[in-house]
PDB file of C-alpha atoms and ligand atoms in Angstrom:
ATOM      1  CA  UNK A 157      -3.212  59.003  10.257  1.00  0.00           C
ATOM      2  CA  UNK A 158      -1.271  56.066   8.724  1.00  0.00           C
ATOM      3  CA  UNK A 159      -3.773  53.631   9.326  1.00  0.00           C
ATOM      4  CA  UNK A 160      -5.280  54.373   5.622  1.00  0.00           C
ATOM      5  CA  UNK A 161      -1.566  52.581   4.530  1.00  0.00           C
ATOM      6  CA  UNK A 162      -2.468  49.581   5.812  1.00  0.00           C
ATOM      7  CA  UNK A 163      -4.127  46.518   4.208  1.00  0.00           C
ATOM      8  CA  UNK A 164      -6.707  44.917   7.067  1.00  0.00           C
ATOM      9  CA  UNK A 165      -4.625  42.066   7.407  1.00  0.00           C
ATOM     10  CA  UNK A 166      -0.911  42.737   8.491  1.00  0.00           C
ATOM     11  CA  UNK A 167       1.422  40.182  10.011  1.00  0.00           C
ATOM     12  CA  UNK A 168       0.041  41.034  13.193  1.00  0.00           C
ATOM     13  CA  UNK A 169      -3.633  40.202  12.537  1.00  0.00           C
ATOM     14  CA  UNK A 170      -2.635  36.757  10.798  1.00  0.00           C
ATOM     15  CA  UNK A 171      -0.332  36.545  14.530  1.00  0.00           C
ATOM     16  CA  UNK A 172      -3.540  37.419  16.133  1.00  0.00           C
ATOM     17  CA  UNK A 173      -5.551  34.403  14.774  1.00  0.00           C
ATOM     18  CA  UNK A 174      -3.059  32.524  15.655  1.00  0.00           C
ATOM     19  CA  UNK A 175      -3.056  33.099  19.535  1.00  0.00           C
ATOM     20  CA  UNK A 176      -7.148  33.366  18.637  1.00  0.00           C
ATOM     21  CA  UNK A 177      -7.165  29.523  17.526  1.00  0.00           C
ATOM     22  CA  UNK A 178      -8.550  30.792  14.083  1.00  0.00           C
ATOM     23  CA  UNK A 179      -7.705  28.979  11.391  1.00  0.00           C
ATOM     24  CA  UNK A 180      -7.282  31.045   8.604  1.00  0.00           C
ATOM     25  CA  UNK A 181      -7.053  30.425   4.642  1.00  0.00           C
ATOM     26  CA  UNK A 182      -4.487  31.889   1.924  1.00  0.00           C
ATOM     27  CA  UNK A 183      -4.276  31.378  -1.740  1.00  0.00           C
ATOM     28  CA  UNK A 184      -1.795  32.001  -4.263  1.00  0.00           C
ATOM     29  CA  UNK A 185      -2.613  34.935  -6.648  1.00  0.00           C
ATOM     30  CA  UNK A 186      -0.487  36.152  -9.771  1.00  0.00           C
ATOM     31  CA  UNK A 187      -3.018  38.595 -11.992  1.00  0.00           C
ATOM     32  CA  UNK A 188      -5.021  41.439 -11.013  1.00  0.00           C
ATOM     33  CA  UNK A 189      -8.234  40.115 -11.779  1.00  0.00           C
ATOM     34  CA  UNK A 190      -8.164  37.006  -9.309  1.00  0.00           C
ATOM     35  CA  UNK A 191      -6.418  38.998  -6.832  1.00  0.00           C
ATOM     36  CA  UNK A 192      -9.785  41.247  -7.269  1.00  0.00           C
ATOM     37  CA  UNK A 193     -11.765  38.260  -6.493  1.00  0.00           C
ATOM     38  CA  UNK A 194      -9.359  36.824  -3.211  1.00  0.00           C
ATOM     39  CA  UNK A 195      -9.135  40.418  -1.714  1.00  0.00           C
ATOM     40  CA  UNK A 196     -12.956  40.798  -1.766  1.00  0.00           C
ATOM     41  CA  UNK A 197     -13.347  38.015  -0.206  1.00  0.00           C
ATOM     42  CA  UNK A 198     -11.343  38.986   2.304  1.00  0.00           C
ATOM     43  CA  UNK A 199      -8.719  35.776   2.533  1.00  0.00           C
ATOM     44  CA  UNK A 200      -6.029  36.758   5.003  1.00  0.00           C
ATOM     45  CA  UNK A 201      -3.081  36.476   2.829  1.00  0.00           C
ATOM     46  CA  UNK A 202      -2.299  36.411  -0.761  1.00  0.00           C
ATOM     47  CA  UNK A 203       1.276  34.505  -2.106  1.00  0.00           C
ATOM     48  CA  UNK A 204       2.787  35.661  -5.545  1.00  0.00           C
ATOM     49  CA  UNK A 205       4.303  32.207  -5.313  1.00  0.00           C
ATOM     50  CA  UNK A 206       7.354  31.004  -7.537  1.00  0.00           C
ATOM     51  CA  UNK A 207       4.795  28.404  -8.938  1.00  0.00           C
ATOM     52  CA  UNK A 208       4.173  30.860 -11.270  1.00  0.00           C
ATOM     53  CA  UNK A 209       7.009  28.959 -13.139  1.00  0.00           C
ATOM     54  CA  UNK A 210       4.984  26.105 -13.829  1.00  0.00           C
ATOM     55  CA  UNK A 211       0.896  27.290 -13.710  1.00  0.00           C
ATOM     56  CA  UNK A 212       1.654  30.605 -15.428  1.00  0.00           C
ATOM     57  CA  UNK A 213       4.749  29.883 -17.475  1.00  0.00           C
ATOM     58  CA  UNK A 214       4.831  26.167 -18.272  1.00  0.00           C
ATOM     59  CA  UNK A 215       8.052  25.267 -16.670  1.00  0.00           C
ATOM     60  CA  UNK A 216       8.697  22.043 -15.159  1.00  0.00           C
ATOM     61  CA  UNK A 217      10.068  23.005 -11.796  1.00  0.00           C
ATOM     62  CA  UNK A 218      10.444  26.380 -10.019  1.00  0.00           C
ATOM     63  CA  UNK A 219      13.861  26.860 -11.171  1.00  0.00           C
ATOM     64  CA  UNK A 220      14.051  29.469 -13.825  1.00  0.00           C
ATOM     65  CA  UNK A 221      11.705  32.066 -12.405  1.00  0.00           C
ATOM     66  CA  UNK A 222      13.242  35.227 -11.703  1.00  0.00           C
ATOM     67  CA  UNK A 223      12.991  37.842  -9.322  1.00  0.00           C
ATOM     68  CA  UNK A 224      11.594  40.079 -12.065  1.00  0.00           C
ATOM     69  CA  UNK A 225       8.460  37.515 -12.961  1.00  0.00           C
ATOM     70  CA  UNK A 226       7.959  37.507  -9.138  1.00  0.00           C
ATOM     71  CA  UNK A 227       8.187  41.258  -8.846  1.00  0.00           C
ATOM     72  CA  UNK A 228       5.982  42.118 -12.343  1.00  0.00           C
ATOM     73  CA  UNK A 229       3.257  39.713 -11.159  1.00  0.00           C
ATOM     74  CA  UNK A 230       3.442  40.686  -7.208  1.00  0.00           C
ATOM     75  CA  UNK A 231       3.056  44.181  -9.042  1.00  0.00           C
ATOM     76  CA  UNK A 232       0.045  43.115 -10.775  1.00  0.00           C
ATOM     77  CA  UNK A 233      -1.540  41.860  -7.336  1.00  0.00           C
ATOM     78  CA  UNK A 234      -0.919  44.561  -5.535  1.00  0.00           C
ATOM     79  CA  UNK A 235      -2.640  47.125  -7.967  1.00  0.00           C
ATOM     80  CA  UNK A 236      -5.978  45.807  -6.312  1.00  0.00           C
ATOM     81  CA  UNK A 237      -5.668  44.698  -3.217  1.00  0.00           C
ATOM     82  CA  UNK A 238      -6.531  46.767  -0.294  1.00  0.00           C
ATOM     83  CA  UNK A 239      -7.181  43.525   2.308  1.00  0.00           C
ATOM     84  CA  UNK A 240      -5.275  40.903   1.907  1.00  0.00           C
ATOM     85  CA  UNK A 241      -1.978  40.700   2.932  1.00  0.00           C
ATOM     86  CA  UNK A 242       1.020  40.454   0.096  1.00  0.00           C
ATOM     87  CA  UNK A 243       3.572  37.588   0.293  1.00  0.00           C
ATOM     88  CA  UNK A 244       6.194  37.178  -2.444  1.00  0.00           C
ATOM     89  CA  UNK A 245       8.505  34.579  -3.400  1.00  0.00           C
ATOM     90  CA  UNK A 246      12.408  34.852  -3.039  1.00  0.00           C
ATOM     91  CA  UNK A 247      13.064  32.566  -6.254  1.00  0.00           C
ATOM     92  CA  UNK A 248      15.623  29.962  -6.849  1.00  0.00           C
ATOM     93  CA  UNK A 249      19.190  31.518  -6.171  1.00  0.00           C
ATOM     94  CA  UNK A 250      18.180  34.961  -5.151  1.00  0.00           C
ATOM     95  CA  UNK A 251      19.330  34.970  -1.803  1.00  0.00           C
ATOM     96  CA  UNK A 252      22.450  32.963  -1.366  1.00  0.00           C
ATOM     97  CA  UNK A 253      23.751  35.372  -0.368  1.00  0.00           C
ATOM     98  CA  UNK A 254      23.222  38.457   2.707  1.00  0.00           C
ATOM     99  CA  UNK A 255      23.874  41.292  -0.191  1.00  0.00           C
ATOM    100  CA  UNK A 256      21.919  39.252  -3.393  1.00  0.00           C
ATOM    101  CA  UNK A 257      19.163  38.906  -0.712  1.00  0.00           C
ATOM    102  CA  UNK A 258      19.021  42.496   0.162  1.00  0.00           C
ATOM    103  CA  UNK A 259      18.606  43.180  -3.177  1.00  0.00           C
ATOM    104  CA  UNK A 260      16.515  40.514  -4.119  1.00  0.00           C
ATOM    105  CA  UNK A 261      14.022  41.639  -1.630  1.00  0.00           C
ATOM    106  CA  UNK A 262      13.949  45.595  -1.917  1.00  0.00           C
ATOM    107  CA  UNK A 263      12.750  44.686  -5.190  1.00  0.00           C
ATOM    108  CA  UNK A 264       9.725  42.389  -4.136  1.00  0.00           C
ATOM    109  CA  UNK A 265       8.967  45.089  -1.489  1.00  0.00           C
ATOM    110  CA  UNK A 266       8.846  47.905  -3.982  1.00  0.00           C
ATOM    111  CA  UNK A 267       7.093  45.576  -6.301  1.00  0.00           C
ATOM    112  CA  UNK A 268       4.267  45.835  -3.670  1.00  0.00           C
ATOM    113  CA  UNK A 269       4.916  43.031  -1.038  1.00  0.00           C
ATOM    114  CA  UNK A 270       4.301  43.053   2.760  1.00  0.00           C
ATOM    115  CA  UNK A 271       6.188  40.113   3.305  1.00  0.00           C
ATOM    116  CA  UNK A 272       8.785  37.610   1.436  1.00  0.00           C
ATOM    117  CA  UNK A 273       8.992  34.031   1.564  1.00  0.00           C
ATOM    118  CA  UNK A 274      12.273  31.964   1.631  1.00  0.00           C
ATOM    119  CA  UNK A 275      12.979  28.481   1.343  1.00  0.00           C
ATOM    120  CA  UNK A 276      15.272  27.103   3.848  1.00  0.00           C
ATOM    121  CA  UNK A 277      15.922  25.892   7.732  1.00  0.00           C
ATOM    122  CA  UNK A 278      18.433  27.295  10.034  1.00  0.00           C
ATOM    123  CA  UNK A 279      21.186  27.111   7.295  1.00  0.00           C
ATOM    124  CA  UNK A 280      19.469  30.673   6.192  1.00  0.00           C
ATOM    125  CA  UNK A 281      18.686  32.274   9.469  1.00  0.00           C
ATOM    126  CA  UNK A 282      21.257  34.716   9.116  1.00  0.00           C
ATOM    127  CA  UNK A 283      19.095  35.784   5.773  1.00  0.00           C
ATOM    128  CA  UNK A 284      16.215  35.895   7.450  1.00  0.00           C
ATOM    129  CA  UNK A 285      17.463  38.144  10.451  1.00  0.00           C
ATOM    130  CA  UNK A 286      19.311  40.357   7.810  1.00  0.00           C
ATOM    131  CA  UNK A 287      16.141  41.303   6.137  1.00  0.00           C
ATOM    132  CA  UNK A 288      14.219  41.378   9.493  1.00  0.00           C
ATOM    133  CA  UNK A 289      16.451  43.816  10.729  1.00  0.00           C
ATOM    134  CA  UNK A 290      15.976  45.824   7.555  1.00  0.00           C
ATOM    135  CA  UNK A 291      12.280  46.225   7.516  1.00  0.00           C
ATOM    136  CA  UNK A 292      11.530  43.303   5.894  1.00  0.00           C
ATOM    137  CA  UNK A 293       9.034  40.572   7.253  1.00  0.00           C
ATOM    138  CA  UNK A 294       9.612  37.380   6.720  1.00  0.00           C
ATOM    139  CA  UNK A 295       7.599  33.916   5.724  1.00  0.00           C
ATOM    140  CA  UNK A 296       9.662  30.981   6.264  1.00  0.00           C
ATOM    141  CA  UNK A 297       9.172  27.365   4.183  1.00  0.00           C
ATOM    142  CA  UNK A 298       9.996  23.876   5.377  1.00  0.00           C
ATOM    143  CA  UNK A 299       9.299  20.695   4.138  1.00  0.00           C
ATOM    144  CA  UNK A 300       9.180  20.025   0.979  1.00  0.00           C
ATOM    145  CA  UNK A 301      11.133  23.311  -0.484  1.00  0.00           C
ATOM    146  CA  UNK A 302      10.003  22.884  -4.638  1.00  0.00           C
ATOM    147  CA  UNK A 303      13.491  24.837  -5.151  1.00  0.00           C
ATOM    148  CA  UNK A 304      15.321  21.870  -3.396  1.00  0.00           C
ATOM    149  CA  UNK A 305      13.724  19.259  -6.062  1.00  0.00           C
ATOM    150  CA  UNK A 306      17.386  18.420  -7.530  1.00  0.00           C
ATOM    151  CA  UNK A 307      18.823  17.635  -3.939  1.00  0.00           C
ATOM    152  CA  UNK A 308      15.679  15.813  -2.808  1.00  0.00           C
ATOM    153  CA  UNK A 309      15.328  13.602  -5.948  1.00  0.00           C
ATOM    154  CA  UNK A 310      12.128  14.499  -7.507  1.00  0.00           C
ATOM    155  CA  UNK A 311       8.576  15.847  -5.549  1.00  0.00           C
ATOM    156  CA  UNK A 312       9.028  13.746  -2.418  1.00  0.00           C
ATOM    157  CA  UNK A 313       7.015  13.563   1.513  1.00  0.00           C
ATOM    158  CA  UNK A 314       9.687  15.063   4.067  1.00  0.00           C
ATOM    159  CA  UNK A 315      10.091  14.686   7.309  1.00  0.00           C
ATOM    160  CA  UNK A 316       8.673  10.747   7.684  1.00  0.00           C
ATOM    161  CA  UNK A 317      11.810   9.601   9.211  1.00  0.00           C
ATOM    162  CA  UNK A 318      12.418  10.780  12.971  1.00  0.00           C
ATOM    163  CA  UNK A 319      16.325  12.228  11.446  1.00  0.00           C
ATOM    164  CA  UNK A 320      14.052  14.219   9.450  1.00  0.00           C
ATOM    165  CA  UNK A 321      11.221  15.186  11.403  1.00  0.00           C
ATOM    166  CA  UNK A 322      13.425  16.230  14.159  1.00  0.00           C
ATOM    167  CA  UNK A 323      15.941  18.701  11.962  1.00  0.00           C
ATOM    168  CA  UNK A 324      12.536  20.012  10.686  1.00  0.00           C
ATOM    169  CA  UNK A 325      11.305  21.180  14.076  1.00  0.00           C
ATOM    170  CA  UNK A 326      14.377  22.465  14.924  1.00  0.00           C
ATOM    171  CA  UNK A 327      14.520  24.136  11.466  1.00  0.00           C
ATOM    172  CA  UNK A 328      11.337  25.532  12.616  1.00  0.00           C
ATOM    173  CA  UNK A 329      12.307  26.948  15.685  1.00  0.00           C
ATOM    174  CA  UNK A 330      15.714  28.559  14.760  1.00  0.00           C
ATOM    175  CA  UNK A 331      13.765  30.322  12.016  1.00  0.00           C
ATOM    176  CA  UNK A 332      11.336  31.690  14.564  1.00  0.00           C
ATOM    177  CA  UNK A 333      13.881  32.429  17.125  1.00  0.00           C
ATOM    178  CA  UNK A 334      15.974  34.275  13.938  1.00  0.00           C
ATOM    179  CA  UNK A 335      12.924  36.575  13.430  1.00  0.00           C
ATOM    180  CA  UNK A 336      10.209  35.067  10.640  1.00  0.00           C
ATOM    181  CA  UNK A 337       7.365  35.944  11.487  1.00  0.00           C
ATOM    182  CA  UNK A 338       5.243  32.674   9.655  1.00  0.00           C
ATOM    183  CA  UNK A 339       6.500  29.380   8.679  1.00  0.00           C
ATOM    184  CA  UNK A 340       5.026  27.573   5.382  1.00  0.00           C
ATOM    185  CA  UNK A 341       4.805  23.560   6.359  1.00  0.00           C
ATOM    186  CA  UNK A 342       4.566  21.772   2.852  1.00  0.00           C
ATOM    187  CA  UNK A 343       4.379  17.882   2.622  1.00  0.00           C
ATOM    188  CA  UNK A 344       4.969  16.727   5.864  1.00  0.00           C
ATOM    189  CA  UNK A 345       3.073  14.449   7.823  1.00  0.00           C
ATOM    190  CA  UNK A 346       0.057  16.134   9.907  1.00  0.00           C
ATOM    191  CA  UNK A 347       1.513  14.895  12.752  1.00  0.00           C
ATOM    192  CA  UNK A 348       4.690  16.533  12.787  1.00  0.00           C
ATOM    193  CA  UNK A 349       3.053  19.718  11.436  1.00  0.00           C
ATOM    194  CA  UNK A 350       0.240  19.609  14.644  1.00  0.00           C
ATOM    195  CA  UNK A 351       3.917  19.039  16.783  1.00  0.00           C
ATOM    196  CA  UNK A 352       5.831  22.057  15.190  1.00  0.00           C
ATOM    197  CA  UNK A 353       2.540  24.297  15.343  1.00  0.00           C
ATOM    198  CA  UNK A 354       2.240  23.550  19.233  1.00  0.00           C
ATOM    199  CA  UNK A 355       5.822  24.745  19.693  1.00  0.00           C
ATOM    200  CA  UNK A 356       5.826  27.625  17.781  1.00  0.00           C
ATOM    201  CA  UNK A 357       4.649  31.397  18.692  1.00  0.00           C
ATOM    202  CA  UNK A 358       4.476  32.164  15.110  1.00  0.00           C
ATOM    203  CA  UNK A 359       1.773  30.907  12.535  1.00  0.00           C
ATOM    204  CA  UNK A 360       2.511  28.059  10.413  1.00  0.00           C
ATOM    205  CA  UNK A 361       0.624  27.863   6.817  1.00  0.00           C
ATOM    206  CA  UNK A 362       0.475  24.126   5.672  1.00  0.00           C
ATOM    207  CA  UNK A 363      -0.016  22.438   2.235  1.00  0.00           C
ATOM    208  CA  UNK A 364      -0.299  18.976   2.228  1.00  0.00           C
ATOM    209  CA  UNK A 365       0.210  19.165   6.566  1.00  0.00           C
ATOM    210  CA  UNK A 366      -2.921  18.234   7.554  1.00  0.00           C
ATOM    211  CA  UNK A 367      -5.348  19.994   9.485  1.00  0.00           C
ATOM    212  CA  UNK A 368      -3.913  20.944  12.371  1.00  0.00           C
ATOM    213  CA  UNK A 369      -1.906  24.437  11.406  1.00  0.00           C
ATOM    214  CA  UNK A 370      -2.573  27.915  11.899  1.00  0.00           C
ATOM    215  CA  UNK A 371      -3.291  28.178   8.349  1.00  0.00           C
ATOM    216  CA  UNK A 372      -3.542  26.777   5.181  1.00  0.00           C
ATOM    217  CA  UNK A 373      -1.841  27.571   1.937  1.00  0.00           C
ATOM    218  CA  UNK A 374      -3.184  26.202  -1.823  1.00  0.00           C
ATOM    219  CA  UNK A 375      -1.935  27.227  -5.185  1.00  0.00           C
ATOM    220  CA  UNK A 376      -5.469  28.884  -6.621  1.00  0.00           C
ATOM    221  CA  UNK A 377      -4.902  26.293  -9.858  1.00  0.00           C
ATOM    222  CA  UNK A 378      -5.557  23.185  -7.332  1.00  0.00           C
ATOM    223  CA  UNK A 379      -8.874  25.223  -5.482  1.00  0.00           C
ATOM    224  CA  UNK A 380     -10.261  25.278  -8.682  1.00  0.00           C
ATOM    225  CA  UNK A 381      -9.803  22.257 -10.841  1.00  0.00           C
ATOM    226  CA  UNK A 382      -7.579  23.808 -13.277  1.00  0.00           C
ATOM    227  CA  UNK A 383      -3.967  22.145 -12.105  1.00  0.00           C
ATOM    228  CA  UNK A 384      -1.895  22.145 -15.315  1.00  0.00           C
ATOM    229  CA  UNK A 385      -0.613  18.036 -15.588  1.00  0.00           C
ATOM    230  CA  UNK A 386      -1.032  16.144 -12.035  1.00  0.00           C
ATOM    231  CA  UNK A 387      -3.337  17.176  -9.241  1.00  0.00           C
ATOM    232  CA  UNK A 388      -1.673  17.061  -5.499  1.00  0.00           C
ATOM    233  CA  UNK A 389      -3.201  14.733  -3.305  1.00  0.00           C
ATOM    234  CA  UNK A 390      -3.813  17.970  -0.847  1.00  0.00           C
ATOM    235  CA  UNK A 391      -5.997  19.576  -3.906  1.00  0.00           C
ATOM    236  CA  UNK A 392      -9.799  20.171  -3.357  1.00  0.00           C
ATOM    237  CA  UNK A 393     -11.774  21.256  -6.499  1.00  0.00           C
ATOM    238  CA  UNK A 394     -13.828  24.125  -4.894  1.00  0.00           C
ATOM    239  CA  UNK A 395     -15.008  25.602  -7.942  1.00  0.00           C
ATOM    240  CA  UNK A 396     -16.475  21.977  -9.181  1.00  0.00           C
ATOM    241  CA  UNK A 397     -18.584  22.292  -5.574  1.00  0.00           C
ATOM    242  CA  UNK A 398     -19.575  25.995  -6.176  1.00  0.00           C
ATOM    243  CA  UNK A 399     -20.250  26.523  -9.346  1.00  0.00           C
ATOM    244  CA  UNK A 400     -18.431  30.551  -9.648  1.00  0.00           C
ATOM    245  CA  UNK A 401     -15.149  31.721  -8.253  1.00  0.00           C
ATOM    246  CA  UNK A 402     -16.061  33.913  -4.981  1.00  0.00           C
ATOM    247  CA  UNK A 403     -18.862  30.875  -3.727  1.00  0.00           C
ATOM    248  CA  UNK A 404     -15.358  28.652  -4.390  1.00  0.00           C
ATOM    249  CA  UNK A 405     -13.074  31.080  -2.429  1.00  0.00           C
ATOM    250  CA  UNK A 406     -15.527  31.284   0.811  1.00  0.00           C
ATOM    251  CA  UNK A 407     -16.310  27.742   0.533  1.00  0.00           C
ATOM    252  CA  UNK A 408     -12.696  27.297   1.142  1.00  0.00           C
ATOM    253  CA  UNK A 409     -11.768  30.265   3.757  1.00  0.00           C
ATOM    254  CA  UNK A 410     -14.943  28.142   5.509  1.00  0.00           C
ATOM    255  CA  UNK A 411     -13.813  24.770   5.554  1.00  0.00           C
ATOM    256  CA  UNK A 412     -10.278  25.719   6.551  1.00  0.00           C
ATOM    257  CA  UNK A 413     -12.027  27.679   9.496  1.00  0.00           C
ATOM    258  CA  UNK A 414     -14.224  24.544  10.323  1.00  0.00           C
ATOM    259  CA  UNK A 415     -11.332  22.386   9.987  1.00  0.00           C
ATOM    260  CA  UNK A 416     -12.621  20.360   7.368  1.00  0.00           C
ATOM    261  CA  UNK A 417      -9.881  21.420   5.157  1.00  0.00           C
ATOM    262  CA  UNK A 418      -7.640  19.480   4.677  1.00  0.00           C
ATOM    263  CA  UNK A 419      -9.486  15.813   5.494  1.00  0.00           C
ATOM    264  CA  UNK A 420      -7.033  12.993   6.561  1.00  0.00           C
ATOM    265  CA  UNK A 421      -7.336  11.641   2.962  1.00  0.00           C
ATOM    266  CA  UNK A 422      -5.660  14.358   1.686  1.00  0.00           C
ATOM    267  CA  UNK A 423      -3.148  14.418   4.433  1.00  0.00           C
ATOM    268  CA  UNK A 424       0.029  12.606   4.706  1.00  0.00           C
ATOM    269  CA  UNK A 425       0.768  10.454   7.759  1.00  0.00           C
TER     270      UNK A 425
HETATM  271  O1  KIV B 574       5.226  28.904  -4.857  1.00  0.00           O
HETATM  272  C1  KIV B 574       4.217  28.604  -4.221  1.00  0.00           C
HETATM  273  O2  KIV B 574       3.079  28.698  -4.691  1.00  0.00           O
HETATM  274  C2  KIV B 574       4.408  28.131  -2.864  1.00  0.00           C
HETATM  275  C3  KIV B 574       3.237  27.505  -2.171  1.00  0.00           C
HETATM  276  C4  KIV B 574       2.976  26.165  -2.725  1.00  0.00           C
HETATM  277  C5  KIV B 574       3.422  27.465  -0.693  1.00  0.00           C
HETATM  278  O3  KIV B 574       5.479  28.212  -2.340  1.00  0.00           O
END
């Protein structure tokens, strides 16, 4: 009887895949109506990302969203969707803390997410078993963490020197072993991202990674052309090739499948 509750993909379908060898596809969505279009398609997951600072608000960095912009516009998503599942941003400061955490995330969860995603390695795993233990799935996010942009020094590749690489795997596997239940790889070198996906159980969801993750993660502005100032390296114009936004969206969830998404030009190495 609670089966009807349930959106068709749950964090154990997107687990599934992985232990399938299915590469899957997920976008970020912030309005109703393209959340319409992503959840007929059927893509696996759906991120209210905090880049809703910059490609819905203007902002120059993720700092300066709050948890209520990620709650109203995870609220807006979730009016529609019955498939996909719902991952929401824990924004900048909004879980330094076990109890600012907690409260951080009730709010995305009541705001309709499945699951919420915080930056950080094993510095956080306490957080991340706190809100595991209440109920709370969690997506991890390595790499190039946009909320770290002040310590890193501006938009930069991590993980290129072995130092690096190696506290990113382990980063990677204290996060599993505290309880998250996917990993986000962004910016790293496809090699270490094929290395920490062979070592983890969990998924991992890569942007700018390479092709060799579970999954694959792209702000819906850079699938479709429409990138407000630069366009990533990692960006494929979908919509250019398709010509209307669904054709764009399964041209996508297909070449991430095929594993033609993301070529080794659009990699970093
Ligand atoms: O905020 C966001 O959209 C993200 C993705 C780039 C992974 O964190």
């Amino acid at each position: 009887m609670w089966g009807f509750l349930m959106s068709k993909y749950t964090v154990s379908t997107l687990q599934n895949l992985k232990n399938n060898h299915t590469r899957f596809g997920t976008i970020t969505a912030y309005d109703a109506a393209f959340a319409k279009i992503f959840d007929d398609c059927e893509v696996p997951a759906l991120l209210i990302g905090d880049s809703l600072g910059m490609v819905m608000q203007g902002r120059e960095s993720t700092i300066g969203v709050t948890v209520d912009d990620v709650a109203y516009h995870t609220r807006c998503v979730s009016k529609v969707v019955k498939n996909s599942l719902i991952i929401a941003d824990l924004p900048f400061m909004s879980y330094y803390d076990k109890p600012t955490a907690a409260v951080s995330a009730k709010k995305l969860m009541e705001s309709g997410a499945n699951v919420v995603k915080l930056e950080g390695g094993q510095e956080i795993a306490d957080i991340v078993t706190m809100l595991v233990h209440n109920g709370i799935p969690v997506c991890s996010h390595i790499g190039l963490t946009p909320q770290f942009v002040n310590i890193f020094g501006g938009y930069k590749i991590q993980g290129r020197s072995e130092e690096q690489a190696r506290k990113l795997l382990n980063d990677a596997q204290a996060l599993q072993e505290a309880g998250a239940c996917m990993i986000v790889l962004e910016c790293i070198p496809a090699e270490l991202a094929k290395e920490i996906t062979r070592k983890l159980r969990i998924p991992t969801i890569g942007i700018g990674a390479g092709n060799n993750t579970d999954g694959q993660i792209l702000v819906m502005h850079d699938a479709f052309g429409i990138t407000p100032g630069h366009t990533p390296k990692f960006a494929r114009n979908f919509l250019q090739e398709s010509g209307n936004f669904t054709d764009a969206v399964k041209l996508y969830l297909s070449e991430v499948q095929n594993g033609n998404f993301p070529n080794d030009s659009q990699s970093f190495h």
